[in-house]
PDB file of C-alpha atoms in Angstrom:
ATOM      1  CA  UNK A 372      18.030  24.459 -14.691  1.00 42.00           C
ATOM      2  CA  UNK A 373      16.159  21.209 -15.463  1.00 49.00           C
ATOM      3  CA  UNK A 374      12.224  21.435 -15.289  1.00 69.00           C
ATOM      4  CA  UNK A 375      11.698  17.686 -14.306  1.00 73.00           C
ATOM      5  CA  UNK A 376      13.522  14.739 -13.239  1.00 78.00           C
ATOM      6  CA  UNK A 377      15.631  13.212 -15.676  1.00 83.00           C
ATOM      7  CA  UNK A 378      15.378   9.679 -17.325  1.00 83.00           C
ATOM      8  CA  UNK A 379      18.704   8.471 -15.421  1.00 86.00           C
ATOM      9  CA  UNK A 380      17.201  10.391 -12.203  1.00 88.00           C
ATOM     10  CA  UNK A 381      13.720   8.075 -12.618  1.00 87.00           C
ATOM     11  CA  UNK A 382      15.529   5.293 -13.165  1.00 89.00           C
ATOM     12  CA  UNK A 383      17.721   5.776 -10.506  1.00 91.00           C
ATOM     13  CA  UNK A 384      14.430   5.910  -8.087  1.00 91.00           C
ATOM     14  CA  UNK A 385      12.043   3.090  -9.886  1.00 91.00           C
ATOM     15  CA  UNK A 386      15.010   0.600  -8.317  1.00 94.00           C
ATOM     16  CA  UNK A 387      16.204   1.871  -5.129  1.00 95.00           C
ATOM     17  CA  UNK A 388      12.613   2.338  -3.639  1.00 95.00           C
ATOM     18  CA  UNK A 389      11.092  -0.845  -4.612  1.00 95.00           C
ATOM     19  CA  UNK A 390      14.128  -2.603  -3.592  1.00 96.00           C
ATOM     20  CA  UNK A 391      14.035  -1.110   0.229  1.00 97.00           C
ATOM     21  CA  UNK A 392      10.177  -1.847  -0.120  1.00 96.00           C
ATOM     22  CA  UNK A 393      10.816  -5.250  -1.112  1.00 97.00           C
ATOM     23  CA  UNK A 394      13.811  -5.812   1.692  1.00 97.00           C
ATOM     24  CA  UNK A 395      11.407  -4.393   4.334  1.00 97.00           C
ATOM     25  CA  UNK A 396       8.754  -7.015   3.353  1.00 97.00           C
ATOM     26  CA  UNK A 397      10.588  -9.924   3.353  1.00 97.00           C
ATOM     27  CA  UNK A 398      11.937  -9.049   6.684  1.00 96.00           C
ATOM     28  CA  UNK A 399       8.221  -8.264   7.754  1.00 96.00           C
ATOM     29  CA  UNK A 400       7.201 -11.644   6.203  1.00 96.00           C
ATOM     30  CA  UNK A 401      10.475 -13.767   8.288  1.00 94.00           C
ATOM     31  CA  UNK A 402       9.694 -11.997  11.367  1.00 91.00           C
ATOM     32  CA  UNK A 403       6.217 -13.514  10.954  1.00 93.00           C
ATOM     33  CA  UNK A 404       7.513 -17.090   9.593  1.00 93.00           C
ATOM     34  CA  UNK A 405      10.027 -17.888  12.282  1.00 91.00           C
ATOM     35  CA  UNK A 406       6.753 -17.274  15.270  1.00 88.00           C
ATOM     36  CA  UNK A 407       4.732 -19.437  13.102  1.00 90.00           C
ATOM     37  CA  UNK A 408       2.253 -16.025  12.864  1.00 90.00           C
ATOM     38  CA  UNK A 409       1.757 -15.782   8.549  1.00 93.00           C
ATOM     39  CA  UNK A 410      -1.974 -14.502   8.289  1.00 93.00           C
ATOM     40  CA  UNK A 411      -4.039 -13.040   6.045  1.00 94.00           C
ATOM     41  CA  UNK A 412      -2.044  -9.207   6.247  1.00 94.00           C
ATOM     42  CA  UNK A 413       0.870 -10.685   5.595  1.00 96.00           C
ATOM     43  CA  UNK A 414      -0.342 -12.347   2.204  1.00 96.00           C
ATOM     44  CA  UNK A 415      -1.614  -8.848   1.432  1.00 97.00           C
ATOM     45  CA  UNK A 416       1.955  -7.784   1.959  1.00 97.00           C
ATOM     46  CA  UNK A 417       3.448 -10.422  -0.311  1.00 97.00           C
ATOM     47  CA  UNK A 418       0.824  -9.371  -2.642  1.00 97.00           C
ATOM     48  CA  UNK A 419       1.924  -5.868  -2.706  1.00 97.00           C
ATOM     49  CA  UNK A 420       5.861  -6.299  -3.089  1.00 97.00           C
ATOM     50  CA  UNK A 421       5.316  -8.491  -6.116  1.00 97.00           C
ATOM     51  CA  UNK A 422       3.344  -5.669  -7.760  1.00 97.00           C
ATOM     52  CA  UNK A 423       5.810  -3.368  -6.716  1.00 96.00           C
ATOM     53  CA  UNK A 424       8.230  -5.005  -8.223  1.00 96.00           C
ATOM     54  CA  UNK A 425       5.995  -5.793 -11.430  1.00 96.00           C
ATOM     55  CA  UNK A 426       6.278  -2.289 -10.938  1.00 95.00           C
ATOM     56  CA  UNK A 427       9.707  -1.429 -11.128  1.00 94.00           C
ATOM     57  CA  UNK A 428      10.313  -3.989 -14.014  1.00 92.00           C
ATOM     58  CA  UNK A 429       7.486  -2.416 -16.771  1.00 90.00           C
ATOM     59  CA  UNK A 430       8.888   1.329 -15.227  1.00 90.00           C
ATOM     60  CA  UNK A 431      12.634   0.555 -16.435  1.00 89.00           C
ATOM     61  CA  UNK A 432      11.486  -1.258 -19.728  1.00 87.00           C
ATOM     62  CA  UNK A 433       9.422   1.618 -20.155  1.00 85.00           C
ATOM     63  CA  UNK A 434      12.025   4.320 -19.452  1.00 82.00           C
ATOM     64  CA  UNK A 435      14.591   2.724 -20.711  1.00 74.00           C
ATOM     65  CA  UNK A 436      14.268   0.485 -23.527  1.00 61.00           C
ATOM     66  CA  UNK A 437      11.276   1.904 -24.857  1.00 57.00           C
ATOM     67  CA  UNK A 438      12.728   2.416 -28.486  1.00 60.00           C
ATOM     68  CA  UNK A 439      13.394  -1.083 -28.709  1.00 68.00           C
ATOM     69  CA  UNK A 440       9.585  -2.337 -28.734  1.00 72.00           C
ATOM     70  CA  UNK A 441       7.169  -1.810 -31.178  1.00 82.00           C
ATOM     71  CA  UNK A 442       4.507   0.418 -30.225  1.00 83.00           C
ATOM     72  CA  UNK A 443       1.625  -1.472 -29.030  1.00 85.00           C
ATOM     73  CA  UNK A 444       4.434  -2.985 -26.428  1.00 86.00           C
ATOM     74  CA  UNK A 445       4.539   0.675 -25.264  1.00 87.00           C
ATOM     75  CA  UNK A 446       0.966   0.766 -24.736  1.00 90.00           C
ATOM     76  CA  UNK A 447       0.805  -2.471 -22.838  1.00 91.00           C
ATOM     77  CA  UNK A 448       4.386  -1.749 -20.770  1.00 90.00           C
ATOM     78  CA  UNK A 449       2.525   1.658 -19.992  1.00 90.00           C
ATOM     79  CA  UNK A 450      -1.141   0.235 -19.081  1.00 93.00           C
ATOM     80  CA  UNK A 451       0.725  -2.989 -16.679  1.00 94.00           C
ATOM     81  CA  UNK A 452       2.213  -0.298 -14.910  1.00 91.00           C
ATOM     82  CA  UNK A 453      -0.726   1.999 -14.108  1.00 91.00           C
ATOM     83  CA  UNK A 454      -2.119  -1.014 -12.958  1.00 93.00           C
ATOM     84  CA  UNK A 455       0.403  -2.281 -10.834  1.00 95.00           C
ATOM     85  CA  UNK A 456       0.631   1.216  -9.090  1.00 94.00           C
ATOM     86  CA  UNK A 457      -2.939   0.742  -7.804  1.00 95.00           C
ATOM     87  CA  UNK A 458      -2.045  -2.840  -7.147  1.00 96.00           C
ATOM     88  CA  UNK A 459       0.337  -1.899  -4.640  1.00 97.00           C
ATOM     89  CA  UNK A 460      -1.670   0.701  -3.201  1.00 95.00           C
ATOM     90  CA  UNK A 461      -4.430  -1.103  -2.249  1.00 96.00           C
ATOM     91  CA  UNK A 462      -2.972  -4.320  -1.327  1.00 97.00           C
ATOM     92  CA  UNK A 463      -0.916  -2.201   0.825  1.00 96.00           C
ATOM     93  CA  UNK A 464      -4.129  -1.016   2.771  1.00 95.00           C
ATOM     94  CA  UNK A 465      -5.714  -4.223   3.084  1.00 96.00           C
ATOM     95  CA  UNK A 466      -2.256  -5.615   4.484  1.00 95.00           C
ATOM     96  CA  UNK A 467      -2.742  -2.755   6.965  1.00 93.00           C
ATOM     97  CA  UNK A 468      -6.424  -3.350   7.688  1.00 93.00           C
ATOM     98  CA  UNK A 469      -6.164  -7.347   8.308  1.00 93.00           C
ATOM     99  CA  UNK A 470      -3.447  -6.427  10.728  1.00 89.00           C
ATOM    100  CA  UNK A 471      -6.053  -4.592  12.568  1.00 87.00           C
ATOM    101  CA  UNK A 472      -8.694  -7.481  11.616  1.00 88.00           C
ATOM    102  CA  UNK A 473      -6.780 -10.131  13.654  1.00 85.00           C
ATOM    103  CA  UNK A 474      -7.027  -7.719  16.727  1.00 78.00           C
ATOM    104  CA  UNK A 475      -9.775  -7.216  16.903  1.00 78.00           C
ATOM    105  CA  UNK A 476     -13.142  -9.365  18.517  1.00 77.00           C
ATOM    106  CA  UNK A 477     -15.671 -10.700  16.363  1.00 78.00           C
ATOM    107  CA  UNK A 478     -18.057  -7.821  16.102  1.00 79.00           C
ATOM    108  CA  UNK A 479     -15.307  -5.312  15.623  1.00 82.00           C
ATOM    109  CA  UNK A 480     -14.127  -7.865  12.539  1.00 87.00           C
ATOM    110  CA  UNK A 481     -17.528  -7.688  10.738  1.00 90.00           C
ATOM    111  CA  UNK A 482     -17.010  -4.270  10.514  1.00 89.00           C
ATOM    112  CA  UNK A 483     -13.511  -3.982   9.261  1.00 91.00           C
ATOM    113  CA  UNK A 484     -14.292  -7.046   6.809  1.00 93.00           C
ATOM    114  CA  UNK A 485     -16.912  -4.840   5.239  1.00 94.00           C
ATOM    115  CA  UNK A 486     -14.655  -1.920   4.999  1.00 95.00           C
ATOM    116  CA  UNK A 487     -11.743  -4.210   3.549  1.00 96.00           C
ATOM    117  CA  UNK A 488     -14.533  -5.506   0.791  1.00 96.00           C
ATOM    118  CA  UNK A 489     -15.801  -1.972   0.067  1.00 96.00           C
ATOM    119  CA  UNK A 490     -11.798  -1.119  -0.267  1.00 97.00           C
ATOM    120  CA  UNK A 491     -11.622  -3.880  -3.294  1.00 96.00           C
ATOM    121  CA  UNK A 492     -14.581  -2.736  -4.953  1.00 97.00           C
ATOM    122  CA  UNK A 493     -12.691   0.810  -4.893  1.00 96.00           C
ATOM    123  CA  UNK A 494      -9.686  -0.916  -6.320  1.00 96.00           C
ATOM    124  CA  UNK A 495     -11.525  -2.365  -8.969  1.00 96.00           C
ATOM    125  CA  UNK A 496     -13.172   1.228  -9.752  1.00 96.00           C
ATOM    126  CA  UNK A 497      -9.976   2.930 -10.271  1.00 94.00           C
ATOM    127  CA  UNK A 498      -8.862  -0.020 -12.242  1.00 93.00           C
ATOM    128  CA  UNK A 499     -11.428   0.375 -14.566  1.00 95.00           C
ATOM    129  CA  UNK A 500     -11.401   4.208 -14.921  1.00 94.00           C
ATOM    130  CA  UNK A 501      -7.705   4.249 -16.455  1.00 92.00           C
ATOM    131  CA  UNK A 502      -9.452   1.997 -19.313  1.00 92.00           C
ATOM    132  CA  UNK A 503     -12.073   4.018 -19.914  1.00 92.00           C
ATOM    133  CA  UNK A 504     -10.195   7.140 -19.523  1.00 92.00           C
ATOM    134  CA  UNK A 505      -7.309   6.250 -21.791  1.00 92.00           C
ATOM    135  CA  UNK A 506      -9.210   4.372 -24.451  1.00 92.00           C
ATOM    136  CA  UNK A 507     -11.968   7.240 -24.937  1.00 91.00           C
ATOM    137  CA  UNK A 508      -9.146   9.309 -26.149  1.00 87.00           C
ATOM    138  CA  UNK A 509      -6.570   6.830 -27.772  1.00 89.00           C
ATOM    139  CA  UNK A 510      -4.502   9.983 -29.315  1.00 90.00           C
ATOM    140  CA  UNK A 511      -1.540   9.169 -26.600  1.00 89.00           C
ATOM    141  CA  UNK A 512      -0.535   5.609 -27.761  1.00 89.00           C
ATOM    142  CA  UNK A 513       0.739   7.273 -30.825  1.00 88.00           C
ATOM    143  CA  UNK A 514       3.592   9.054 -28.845  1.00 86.00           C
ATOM    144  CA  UNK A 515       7.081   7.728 -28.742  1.00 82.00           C
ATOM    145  CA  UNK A 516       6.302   7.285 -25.086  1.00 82.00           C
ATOM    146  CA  UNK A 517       3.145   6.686 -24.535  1.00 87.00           C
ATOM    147  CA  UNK A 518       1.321   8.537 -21.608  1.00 85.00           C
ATOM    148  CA  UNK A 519      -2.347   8.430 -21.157  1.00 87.00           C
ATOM    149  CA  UNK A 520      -3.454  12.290 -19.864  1.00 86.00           C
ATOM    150  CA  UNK A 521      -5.251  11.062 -16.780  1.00 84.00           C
ATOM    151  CA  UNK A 522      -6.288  14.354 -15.986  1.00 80.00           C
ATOM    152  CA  UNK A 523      -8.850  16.152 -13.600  1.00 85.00           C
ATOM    153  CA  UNK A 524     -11.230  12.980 -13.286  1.00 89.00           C
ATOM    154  CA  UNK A 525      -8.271  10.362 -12.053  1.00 89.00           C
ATOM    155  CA  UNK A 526      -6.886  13.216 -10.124  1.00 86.00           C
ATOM    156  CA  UNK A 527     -10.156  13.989  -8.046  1.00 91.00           C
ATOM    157  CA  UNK A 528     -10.896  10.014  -7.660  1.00 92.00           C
ATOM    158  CA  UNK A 529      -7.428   9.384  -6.332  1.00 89.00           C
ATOM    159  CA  UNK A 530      -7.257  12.529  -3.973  1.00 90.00           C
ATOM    160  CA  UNK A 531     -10.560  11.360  -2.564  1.00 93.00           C
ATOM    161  CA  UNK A 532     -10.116   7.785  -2.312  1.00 94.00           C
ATOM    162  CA  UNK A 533      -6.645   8.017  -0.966  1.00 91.00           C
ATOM    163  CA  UNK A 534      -7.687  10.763   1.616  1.00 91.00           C
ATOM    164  CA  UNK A 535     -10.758   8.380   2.939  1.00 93.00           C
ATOM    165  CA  UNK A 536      -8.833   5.092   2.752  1.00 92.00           C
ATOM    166  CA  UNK A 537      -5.854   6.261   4.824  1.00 90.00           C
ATOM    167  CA  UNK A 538      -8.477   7.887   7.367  1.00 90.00           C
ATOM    168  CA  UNK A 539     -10.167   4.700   8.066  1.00 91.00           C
ATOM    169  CA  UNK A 540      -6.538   3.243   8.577  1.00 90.00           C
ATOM    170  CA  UNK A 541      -5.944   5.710  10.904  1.00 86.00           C
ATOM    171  CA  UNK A 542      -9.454   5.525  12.357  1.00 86.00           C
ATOM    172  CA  UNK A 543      -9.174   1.886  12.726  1.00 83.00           C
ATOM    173  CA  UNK A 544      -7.219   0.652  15.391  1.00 79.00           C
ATOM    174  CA  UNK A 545      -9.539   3.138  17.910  1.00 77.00           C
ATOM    175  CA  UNK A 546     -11.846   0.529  17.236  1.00 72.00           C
ATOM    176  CA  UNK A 547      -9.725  -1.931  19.397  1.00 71.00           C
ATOM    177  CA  UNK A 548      -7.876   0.314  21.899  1.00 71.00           C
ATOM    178  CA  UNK A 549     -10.734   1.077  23.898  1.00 65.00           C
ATOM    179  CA  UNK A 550     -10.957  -2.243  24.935  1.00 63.00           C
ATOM    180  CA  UNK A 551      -7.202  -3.967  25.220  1.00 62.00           C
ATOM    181  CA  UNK A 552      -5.429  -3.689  28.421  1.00 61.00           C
ATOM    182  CA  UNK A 553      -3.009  -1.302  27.827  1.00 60.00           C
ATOM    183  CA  UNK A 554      -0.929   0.935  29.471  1.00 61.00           C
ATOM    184  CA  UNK A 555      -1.243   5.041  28.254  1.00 63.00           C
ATOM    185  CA  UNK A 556       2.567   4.823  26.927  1.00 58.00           C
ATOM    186  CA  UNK A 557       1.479   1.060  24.830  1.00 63.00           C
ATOM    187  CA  UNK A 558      -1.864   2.806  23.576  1.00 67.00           C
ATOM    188  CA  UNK A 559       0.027   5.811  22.300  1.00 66.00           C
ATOM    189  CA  UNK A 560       2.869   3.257  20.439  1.00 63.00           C
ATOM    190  CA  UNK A 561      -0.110   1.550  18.811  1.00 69.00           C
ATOM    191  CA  UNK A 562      -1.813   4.477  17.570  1.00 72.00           C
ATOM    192  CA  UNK A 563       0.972   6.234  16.715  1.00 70.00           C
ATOM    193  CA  UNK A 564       2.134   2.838  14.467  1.00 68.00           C
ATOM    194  CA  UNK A 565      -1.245   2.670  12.388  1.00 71.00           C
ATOM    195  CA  UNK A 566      -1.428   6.462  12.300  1.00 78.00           C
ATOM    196  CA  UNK A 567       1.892   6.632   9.647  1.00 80.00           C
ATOM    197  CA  UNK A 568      -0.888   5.906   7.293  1.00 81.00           C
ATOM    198  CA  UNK A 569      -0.646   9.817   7.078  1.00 82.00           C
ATOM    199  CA  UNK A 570       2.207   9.711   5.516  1.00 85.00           C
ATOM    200  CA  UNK A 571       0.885   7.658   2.398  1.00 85.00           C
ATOM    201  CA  UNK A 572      -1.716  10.370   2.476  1.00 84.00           C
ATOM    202  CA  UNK A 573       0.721  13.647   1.464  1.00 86.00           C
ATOM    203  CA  UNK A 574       2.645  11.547  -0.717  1.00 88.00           C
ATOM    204  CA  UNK A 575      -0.775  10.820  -2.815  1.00 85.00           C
ATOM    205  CA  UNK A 576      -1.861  13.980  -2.776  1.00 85.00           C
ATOM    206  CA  UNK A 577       1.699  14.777  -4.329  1.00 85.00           C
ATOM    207  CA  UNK A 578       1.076  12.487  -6.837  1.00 84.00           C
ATOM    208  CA  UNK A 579      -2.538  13.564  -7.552  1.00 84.00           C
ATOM    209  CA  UNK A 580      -1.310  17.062  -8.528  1.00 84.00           C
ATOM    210  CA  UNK A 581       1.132  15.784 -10.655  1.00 84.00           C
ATOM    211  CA  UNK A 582      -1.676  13.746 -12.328  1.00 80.00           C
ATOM    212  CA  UNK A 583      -3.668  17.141 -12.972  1.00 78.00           C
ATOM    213  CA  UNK A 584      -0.991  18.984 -13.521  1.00 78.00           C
ATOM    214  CA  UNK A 585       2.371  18.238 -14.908  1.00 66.00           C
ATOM    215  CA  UNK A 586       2.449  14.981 -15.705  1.00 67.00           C
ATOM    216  CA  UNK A 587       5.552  13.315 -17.791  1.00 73.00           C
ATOM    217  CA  UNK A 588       8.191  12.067 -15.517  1.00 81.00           C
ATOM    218  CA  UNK A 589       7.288  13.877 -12.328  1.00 84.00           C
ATOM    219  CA  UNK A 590       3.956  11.953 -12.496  1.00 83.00           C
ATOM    220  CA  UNK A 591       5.812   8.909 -13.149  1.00 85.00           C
ATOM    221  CA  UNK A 592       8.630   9.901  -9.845  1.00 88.00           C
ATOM    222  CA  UNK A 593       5.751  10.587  -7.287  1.00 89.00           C
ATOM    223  CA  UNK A 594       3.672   7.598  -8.088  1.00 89.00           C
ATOM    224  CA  UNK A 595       6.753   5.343  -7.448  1.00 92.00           C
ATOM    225  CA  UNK A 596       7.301   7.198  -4.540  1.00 92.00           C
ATOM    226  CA  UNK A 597       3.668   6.775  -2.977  1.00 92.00           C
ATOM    227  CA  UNK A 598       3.922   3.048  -4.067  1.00 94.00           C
ATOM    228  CA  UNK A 599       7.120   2.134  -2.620  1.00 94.00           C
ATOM    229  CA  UNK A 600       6.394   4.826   0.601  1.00 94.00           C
ATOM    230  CA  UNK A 601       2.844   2.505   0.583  1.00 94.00           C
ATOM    231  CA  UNK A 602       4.423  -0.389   1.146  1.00 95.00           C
ATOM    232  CA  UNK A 603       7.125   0.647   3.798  1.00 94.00           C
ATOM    233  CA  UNK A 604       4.586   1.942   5.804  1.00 93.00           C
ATOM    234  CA  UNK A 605       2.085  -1.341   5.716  1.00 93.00           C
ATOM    235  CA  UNK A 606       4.980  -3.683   7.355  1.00 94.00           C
ATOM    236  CA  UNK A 607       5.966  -0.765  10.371  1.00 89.00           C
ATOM    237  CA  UNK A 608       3.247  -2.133  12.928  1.00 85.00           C
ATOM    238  CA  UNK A 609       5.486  -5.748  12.760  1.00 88.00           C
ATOM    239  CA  UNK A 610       9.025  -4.459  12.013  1.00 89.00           C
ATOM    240  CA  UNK A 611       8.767  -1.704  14.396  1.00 85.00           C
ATOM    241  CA  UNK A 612       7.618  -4.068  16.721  1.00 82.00           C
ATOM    242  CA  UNK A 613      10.190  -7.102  16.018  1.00 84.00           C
ATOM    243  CA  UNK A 614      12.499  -4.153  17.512  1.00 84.00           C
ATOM    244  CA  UNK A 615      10.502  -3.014  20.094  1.00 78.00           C
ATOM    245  CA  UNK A 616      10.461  -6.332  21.551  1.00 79.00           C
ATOM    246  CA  UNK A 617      14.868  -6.366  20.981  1.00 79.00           C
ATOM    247  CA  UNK A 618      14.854  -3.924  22.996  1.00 78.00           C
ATOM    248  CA  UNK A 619      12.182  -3.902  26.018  1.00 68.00           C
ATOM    249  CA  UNK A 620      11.780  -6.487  28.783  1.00 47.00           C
ATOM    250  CA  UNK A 621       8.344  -7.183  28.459  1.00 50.00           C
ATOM    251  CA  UNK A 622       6.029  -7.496  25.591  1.00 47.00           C
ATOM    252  CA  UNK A 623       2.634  -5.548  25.995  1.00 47.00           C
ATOM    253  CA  UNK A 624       2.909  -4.291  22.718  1.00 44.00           C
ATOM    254  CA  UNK A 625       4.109  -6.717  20.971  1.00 42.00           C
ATOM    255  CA  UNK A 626       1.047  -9.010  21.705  1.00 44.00           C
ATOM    256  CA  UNK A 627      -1.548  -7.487  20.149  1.00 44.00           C
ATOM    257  CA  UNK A 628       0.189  -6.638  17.087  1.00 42.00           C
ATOM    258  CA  UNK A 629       1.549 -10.631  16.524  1.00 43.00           C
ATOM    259  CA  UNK A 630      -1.073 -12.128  18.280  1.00 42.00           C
ATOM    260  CA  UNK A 631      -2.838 -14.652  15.980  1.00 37.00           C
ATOM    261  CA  UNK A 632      -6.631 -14.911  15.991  1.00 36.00           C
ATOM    262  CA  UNK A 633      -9.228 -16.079  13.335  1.00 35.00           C
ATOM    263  CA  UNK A 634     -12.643 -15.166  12.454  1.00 29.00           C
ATOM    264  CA  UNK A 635     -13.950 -18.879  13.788  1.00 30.00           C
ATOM    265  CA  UNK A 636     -13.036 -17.912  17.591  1.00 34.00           C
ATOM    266  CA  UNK A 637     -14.332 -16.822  20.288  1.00 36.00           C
ATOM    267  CA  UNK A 638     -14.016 -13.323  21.296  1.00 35.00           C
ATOM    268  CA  UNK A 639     -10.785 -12.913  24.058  1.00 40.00           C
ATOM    269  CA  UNK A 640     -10.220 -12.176  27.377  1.00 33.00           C
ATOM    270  CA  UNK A 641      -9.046  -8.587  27.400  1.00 33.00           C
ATOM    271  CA  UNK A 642      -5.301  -9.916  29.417  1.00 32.00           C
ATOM    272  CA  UNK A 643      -4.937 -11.846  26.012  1.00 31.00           C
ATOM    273  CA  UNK A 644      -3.786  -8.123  24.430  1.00 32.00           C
TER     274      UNK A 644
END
């Protein structure tokens, strides 16, 4: 009975995940084009699905072909990747937290623009603590495969960051609710579209054990996974709601989550969402 994935296994999920990710983007991204709506979230979205699939590129050269490069093309393949991971991540979240951004009124979107700078100052933290990690101990770029050992340090700083950045995703939207003109059945479909955030949350904590654990391939399955899963769930608020709108007669819901505003104007009348 195998103890891990296998290398055709990983393969077979470093393209079919990024690919839906990357489909469920673009659609995210036309949905927005055709109304004329492209904002700030949705460049954090395009952001993300070209890491991603930065991503899934190094992953299969790295899987794959690795005994075709010379070693210290190992160690860069296996360093782009890392970093792409946390690329996607994060853009990810900010794509989700801009969407709440333009919702919000202008004291509301002080706030979240200080949470969304305090989020890139934790992306460039965990950026910087795979270099430090990996190069105080360059033993691992000597492997045929070369696999930094994260280990208990990563492990914690990813559990913790990924734990408190998808609660304040979650958190969020509360921030705007209390205020918008909604029905209890429209409040409930907004809240309930921000809160899949929770689901990027188990999937990183899957991940994170894998980091402190096991490692190998299973590490390298569940970060595509939470990547790809990252993604998916940062365009639901507009595809969910590109459908929503299909199939109901009216659009309650649908205005606040396309509705375009800027951080120049005035705050709105509360029939506006």
């Amino acid at each position: 009975m195998s103890s891990g994935p296998t290398i055709v296994q990983t393969q077979v999920v470093n393209f079919v995940l990024p690919i839906v990710a990357t489909f469920v983007t673009s659609f995210r991204l036309y949905c927005r084009a055709r109304r004329h709506l492209l904002w700030i979230d949705d460049a954090w979205a395009a952001c993300a699905m070209i890491f991603d699939i930065v991503l899934m590129i190094c992953s299969a050269l790295y899987l794959r072909g690795y005994v075709l490069h010379p070693q210290w093309e190992k160690v860069a393949l296996y360093y782009t990747l890392t970093q792409c991971f946390y690329g996607v991540i994060w853009c990810s979240r900010l794509s989700i937290l801009f969407t709440v951004v333009r919702l919000a009124y202008w004291p509301q979107r002080r706030i979240l623009v200080r949470i969304a700078i305090i989020f890139g100052v934790v992306w460039a933290v965990l950026f910087a603590q795979v270099w430090w990690t990996c190069e105080s101990n360059p033993s691992w770029k000597k492997l045929p495969r070369p696999q930094c050992p994260l280990g208990r340090n990563v492990a914690i700083a990813q559990i913790v960051t990924d734990v408190l950045g998808d609660t304040v995703l979650i958190l969020a939207p509360f921030l705007i609710i209390y205020k918008a003109t909604l029905t209890t059945a429209h409040r409930v479909r907004v809240i309930c579209l921000f809160s899949t955030s929770a689901i990027t949350t188990v999937v990183s904590l899957t991940h994170a054990y894998y980091v402190l654990t096991v490692g190998e391939l299973k590490e390298a399955v569940s970060a595509m996974f939470e990547a790809s899963i990252s993604l998916i769930v940062a365009n639901l608020s507009v595809v969910v709601t590109f459908f929503l709108r299909m199939l109901a007669d009216d659009e309650p819901i649908s205005r606040p989550i396309e509705s375009t505003v800027n951080f120049e104007s005035e705050p709105r009348d509360e029939e506006e969402l």
